[in-house]
C-alpha positions as a Markdown table, in Angstrom:
| # | Residue | x | y | z |
|---|---|---|---|---|
| 1 | Ala | 11.2 | 3.2 | 27.9 |
| 2 | Thr | 10.4 | 0.0 | 25.8 |
| 3 | Asn | 10.6 | -0.7 | 22.2 |
| 4 | Ser | 6.8 | -2.0 | 21.7 |
| 5 | Pro | 4.6 | 0.2 | 19.4 |
| 6 | Pro | 3.1 | 2.9 | 21.1 |
| 7 | Ala | -1.2 | 3.1 | 21.9 |
| 8 | Ser | -3.2 | 3.4 | 19.1 |
| 9 | Pro | -3.3 | 6.8 | 17.4 |
| 10 | Pro | -6.5 | 9.3 | 18.4 |
| 11 | Pro | -9.2 | 8.2 | 14.7 |
| 12 | Ala | -9.6 | 11.7 | 13.6 |
| 13 | Pro | -7.2 | 12.2 | 11.9 |
| 14 | Tyr | -6.6 | 9.2 | 9.7 |
| 15 | Leu | -9.3 | 7.7 | 7.3 |
| 16 | Leu | -9.1 | 4.5 | 8.4 |
| 17 | Thr | -8.6 | 3.1 | 12.6 |
| 18 | Pro | -5.5 | 0.8 | 13.6 |
| 19 | Ala | -6.8 | -2.0 | 15.4 |
| 20 | Pro | -5.2 | -1.7 | 18.9 |
| 21 | Ala | -2.1 | -2.3 | 19.5 |
| 22 | Glu | -1.1 | -5.5 | 21.2 |
| 23 | Ser | -3.1 | -7.5 | 18.2 |
| 24 | Val | -1.9 | -6.5 | 15.2 |
| 25 | Pro | 1.7 | -8.2 | 14.9 |
| 26 | Val | 4.9 | -6.5 | 14.2 |
| 27 | Gly | 5.3 | -5.4 | 10.3 |
| 28 | Ala | 1.5 | -6.5 | 9.9 |
| 29 | Ser | -0.8 | -3.8 | 9.3 |
| 30 | Arg | -4.6 | -3.9 | 9.9 |
| 31 | Phe | -8.0 | -1.3 | 9.4 |
| 32 | Val | -11.1 | -0.7 | 10.0 |
| 33 | Pro | -12.9 | 2.0 | 8.5 |
| 34 | Gly | -12.9 | 4.7 | 10.5 |
| 35 | Ser | -12.8 | 8.9 | 10.8 |
| 36 | Ala | -13.5 | 11.0 | 8.2 |
| 37 | Pro | -11.5 | 11.1 | 5.2 |
| 38 | Leu | -8.7 | 13.9 | 4.4 |
| 39 | His | -7.6 | 13.6 | 0.9 |
| 40 | Pro | -10.6 | 13.9 | -1.9 |
| 41 | Thr | -10.1 | 10.8 | -3.6 |
| 42 | Ser | -10.1 | 8.7 | 0.2 |
| 43 | Ala | -14.4 | 9.1 | 0.3 |
| 44 | Asp | -14.1 | 7.3 | -3.3 |
| 45 | Phe | -11.9 | 4.1 | -1.8 |
| 46 | Glu | -13.7 | 3.6 | 0.9 |
| 47 | Gln | -17.5 | 4.0 | -0.4 |
| 48 | Trp | -15.1 | 1.1 | -2.8 |
| 49 | Leu | -14.3 | -1.1 | 0.0 |
| 50 | Ala | -17.7 | -1.1 | 1.6 |
| 51 | Ser | -19.3 | -2.7 | -1.8 |
| 52 | Ala | -16.8 | -3.8 | -3.8 |
| 53 | Pro | -17.3 | -7.6 | -4.9 |
| 54 | Ala | -14.5 | -9.8 | -4.0 |
| 55 | Pro | -11.2 | -10.3 | -6.8 |
| 56 | Leu | -10.1 | -12.4 | -8.7 |
| 57 | Pro | -6.5 | -14.6 | -8.1 |
| 58 | Ala | -4.9 | -12.5 | -11.4 |
| 59 | Glu | -3.5 | -15.2 | -14.1 |
| 60 | Arg | 0.3 | -15.0 | -14.0 |
| 61 | Pro | 3.0 | -12.9 | -14.4 |
| 62 | Leu | 0.3 | -10.3 | -13.7 |
| 63 | Pro | 0.5 | -8.7 | -10.1 |
| 64 | Gly | -1.3 | -8.2 | -7.3 |
| 65 | Ala | -5.3 | -9.4 | -7.6 |
| 66 | Leu | -7.7 | -9.3 | -10.7 |
| 67 | His | -10.8 | -6.5 | -9.4 |
| 68 | Lys | -13.4 | -7.5 | -12.9 |
| 69 | Glu | -15.8 | -5.5 | -12.2 |
| 70 | Asn | -14.8 | -2.8 | -9.9 |
| 71 | Val | -11.5 | -1.6 | -9.6 |
| 72 | Pro | -10.2 | 0.7 | -7.5 |
| 73 | Pro | -10.6 | 4.3 | -7.7 |
| 74 | Val | -7.0 | 5.2 | -8.5 |
| 75 | Ser | -6.1 | 8.6 | -9.6 |
| 76 | Arg | -2.7 | 10.5 | -10.9 |
| 77 | Glu | -3.9 | 13.2 | -8.1 |
| 78 | Leu | -3.8 | 9.8 | -5.1 |
| 79 | Leu | -0.8 | 8.9 | -6.5 |
| 80 | Leu | 0.9 | 11.9 | -6.6 |
| 81 | Ala | -0.5 | 13.2 | -2.9 |
| 82 | Ile | 1.0 | 9.9 | -1.9 |
| 83 | Ala | 4.3 | 10.7 | -3.2 |
| 84 | Arg | 4.5 | 14.1 | -1.5 |
| 85 | Gly | 3.9 | 12.5 | 1.5 |
| 86 | Glu | 0.1 | 14.4 | 2.0 |
| 87 | Thr | -2.0 | 11.8 | 3.0 |
| 88 | Pro | -2.0 | 9.3 | 5.9 |
| 89 | Asp | -0.1 | 6.3 | 6.1 |
| 90 | Pro | -2.0 | 3.8 | 6.6 |
| 91 | Leu | -4.0 | 5.6 | 3.0 |
| 92 | Val | -1.1 | 3.6 | 1.7 |
| 93 | Asn | -1.0 | 0.5 | 2.8 |
| 94 | Leu | -4.9 | 0.7 | 1.8 |
| 95 | Val | -3.8 | 1.1 | -1.5 |
| 96 | Val | -1.7 | -1.0 | -2.1 |
| 97 | Gln | -2.5 | -4.2 | -0.2 |
| 98 | Ala | -6.8 | -3.8 | -1.5 |
| 99 | Leu | -5.0 | -4.1 | -4.8 |
| 100 | Met | -3.2 | -7.3 | -3.6 |
| 101 | Gly | -5.9 | -8.5 | -2.9 |
| 102 | Trp | -7.1 | -8.5 | 0.8 |
| 103 | Arg | -10.3 | -7.7 | 2.1 |
| 104 | Trp | -9.6 | -6.9 | 5.8 |
| 105 | Trp | -12.7 | -9.4 | 7.4 |
| 106 | Asn | -10.7 | -12.2 | 5.1 |
| 107 | Asp | -7.2 | -11.5 | 5.5 |
| 108 | Arg | -6.2 | -14.6 | 4.1 |
| 109 | Asp | -8.0 | -14.0 | 0.6 |
| 110 | Ala | -8.1 | -16.3 | -1.9 |
| 111 | Ala | -7.2 | -13.6 | -4.2 |
| 112 | Val | -3.7 | -12.8 | -3.0 |
| 113 | Ala | -1.3 | -13.8 | -4.7 |
| 114 | Pro | 0.1 | -17.3 | -3.0 |
| 115 | Val | 3.8 | -15.6 | -2.9 |
| 116 | Trp | 2.3 | -12.9 | -0.5 |
| 117 | Ile | -0.5 | -15.2 | 1.4 |
| 118 | Asn | 2.0 | -17.9 | 2.0 |
| 119 | Ile | 4.5 | -15.3 | 3.8 |
| 120 | Tyr | 1.7 | -13.5 | 5.2 |
| 121 | Pro | -1.0 | -16.2 | 6.3 |
| 122 | Asp | -2.1 | -13.9 | 9.3 |
| 123 | Ala | -2.1 | -10.2 | 7.9 |
| 124 | Ala | -1.4 | -7.9 | 5.1 |
| 125 | Pro | 1.6 | -6.6 | 5.8 |
| 126 | Asp | 3.0 | -2.6 | 6.6 |
| 127 | Phe | 4.3 | -1.6 | 3.9 |
| 128 | Ile | 5.0 | 1.9 | 4.8 |
| 129 | Gly | 5.9 | 1.5 | 8.7 |
| 130 | Val | 2.6 | 3.3 | 10.6 |
| 131 | Trp | 4.0 | 3.2 | 13.7 |
| 132 | Gly | 7.6 | 5.8 | 12.5 |
| 133 | Gln | 9.3 | 3.4 | 14.8 |
| 134 | Tyr | 12.3 | 3.0 | 12.8 |
| 135 | Glu | 14.7 | 0.9 | 15.7 |
| 136 | Pro | 16.2 | -2.0 | 13.2 |
| 137 | Glu | 14.6 | -4.7 | 15.1 |
| 138 | Leu | 10.7 | -3.0 | 15.2 |
| 139 | Asp | 11.5 | -1.8 | 11.4 |
| 140 | Arg | 13.3 | -4.7 | 10.0 |
| 141 | Pro | 9.9 | -6.3 | 8.9 |
| 142 | Val | 8.8 | -3.3 | 7.5 |
| 143 | Lys | 11.6 | -3.1 | 5.3 |
| 144 | Val | 11.5 | -6.4 | 4.0 |
| 145 | Ala | 8.6 | -6.8 | 2.8 |
| 146 | Val | 8.8 | -3.1 | 1.1 |
| 147 | Gln | 12.3 | -4.6 | -0.6 |
| 148 | Arg | 10.1 | -7.5 | -1.8 |
| 149 | Leu | 7.2 | -5.2 | -3.0 |
| 150 | Gly | 10.0 | -3.4 | -4.7 |
| 151 | Arg | 11.8 | -6.9 | -6.7 |
| 152 | Ser | 8.2 | -7.6 | -7.9 |
| 153 | Ile | 8.0 | -4.9 | -10.1 |
| 154 | Ala | 8.3 | -5.3 | -13.7 |
| 155 | Met | 12.3 | -4.0 | -14.9 |
| 156 | Glu | 10.6 | -2.0 | -17.2 |
| 157 | Asn | 7.6 | -0.6 | -15.1 |
| 158 | Lys | 10.4 | 0.2 | -13.0 |
| 159 | Gln | 10.6 | 4.2 | -13.4 |
| 160 | Gln | 6.6 | 4.2 | -14.1 |
| 161 | Leu | 6.3 | 7.2 | -11.1 |
| 162 | Lys | 8.9 | 9.7 | -13.3 |
| 163 | Glu | 7.5 | 8.8 | -16.6 |
| 164 | Trp | 3.7 | 8.3 | -15.6 |
| 165 | Leu | 3.1 | 10.9 | -13.8 |
| 166 | Gly | 6.4 | 13.5 | -13.6 |
| 167 | Phe | 7.1 | 13.3 | -10.4 |
| 168 | Arg | 10.7 | 13.9 | -9.9 |
| 169 | Gly | 11.3 | 11.9 | -6.7 |
| 170 | Trp | 13.9 | 13.4 | -3.9 |
| 171 | Lys | 17.1 | 15.3 | -3.4 |
| 172 | Leu | 19.8 | 13.1 | -1.5 |
| 173 | Asn | 19.4 | 14.9 | 1.8 |
| 174 | Glu | 15.9 | 15.4 | 1.1 |
| 175 | Leu | 14.9 | 11.3 | 1.3 |
| 176 | Thr | 13.3 | 9.6 | 4.2 |
| 177 | Pro | 12.3 | 5.8 | 4.7 |
| 178 | Asn | 8.6 | 7.6 | 4.3 |
| 179 | Arg | 9.2 | 9.0 | 1.5 |
| 180 | Thr | 10.9 | 6.8 | 0.4 |
| 181 | Arg | 8.5 | 3.6 | 1.0 |
| 182 | Arg | 5.9 | 5.7 | -0.5 |
| 183 | Ala | 8.0 | 5.9 | -4.0 |
| 184 | Val | 7.9 | 2.6 | -3.7 |
| 185 | Val | 4.2 | 1.5 | -3.5 |
| 186 | Val | 3.6 | 4.2 | -5.8 |
| 187 | Asn | 6.3 | 2.9 | -8.5 |
| 188 | Trp | 4.1 | -0.9 | -7.9 |
| 189 | Val | 0.6 | 0.6 | -8.2 |
| 190 | Leu | 1.4 | 1.7 | -11.8 |
| 191 | His | 3.3 | -1.0 | -12.2 |
| 192 | Tyr | 0.0 | -2.9 | -11.4 |
| 193 | Leu | -2.4 | -0.3 | -13.9 |
| 194 | Lys | 0.0 | -0.7 | -16.6 |
| 195 | Ser | 0.3 | -5.1 | -16.3 |
| 196 | His | -3.2 | -4.9 | -16.4 |
| 197 | Gly | -3.8 | -1.6 | -18.8 |
| 198 | Ile | -5.8 | -0.4 | -16.7 |
| 199 | Glu | -6.1 | 3.4 | -17.3 |
| 200 | Leu | -4.8 | 6.4 | -15.1 |
| 201 | Leu | -8.0 | 8.0 | -13.4 |
């Protein structure tokens, strides 16, 4: 057995199709438009990505990028579906990476905060672990990235998943790395929306 990532999964179940495994550094995530969406809001997100104007750097201390003309279509239903594990893992990455300012035709987008682009100059990080491999040497970059994401959430916004969405989370014996990371991503997205004064659809 080897510790290398498995071959790219077939595109049909995904909104976005992963690039070939050998071209993606461990812990990095690059996706290109792919198959038909499974979630009702996925199509909106894919359409937005195809036509969205380039974001601007957010003014400090605001998180993520500044989407002045066209905010990504993040809805309550989409965030709840992410938290419940009802969306493909690549879509989870897509949502947070887009709000942070990354674009898949230009990984080093000027809108991405220096604190992130300096650490990940070549590709947006994988915040979810799309390969589903949790061996320490393979999973550590993902674990570190999601820890950084969680630490970037303002203390007063760390309970937004429960306060905004009414999602009470999982019992201790139900927790998995995937569920924990989805919760961090959704909390960060809510932190982003609240900090920028954007209403949740």
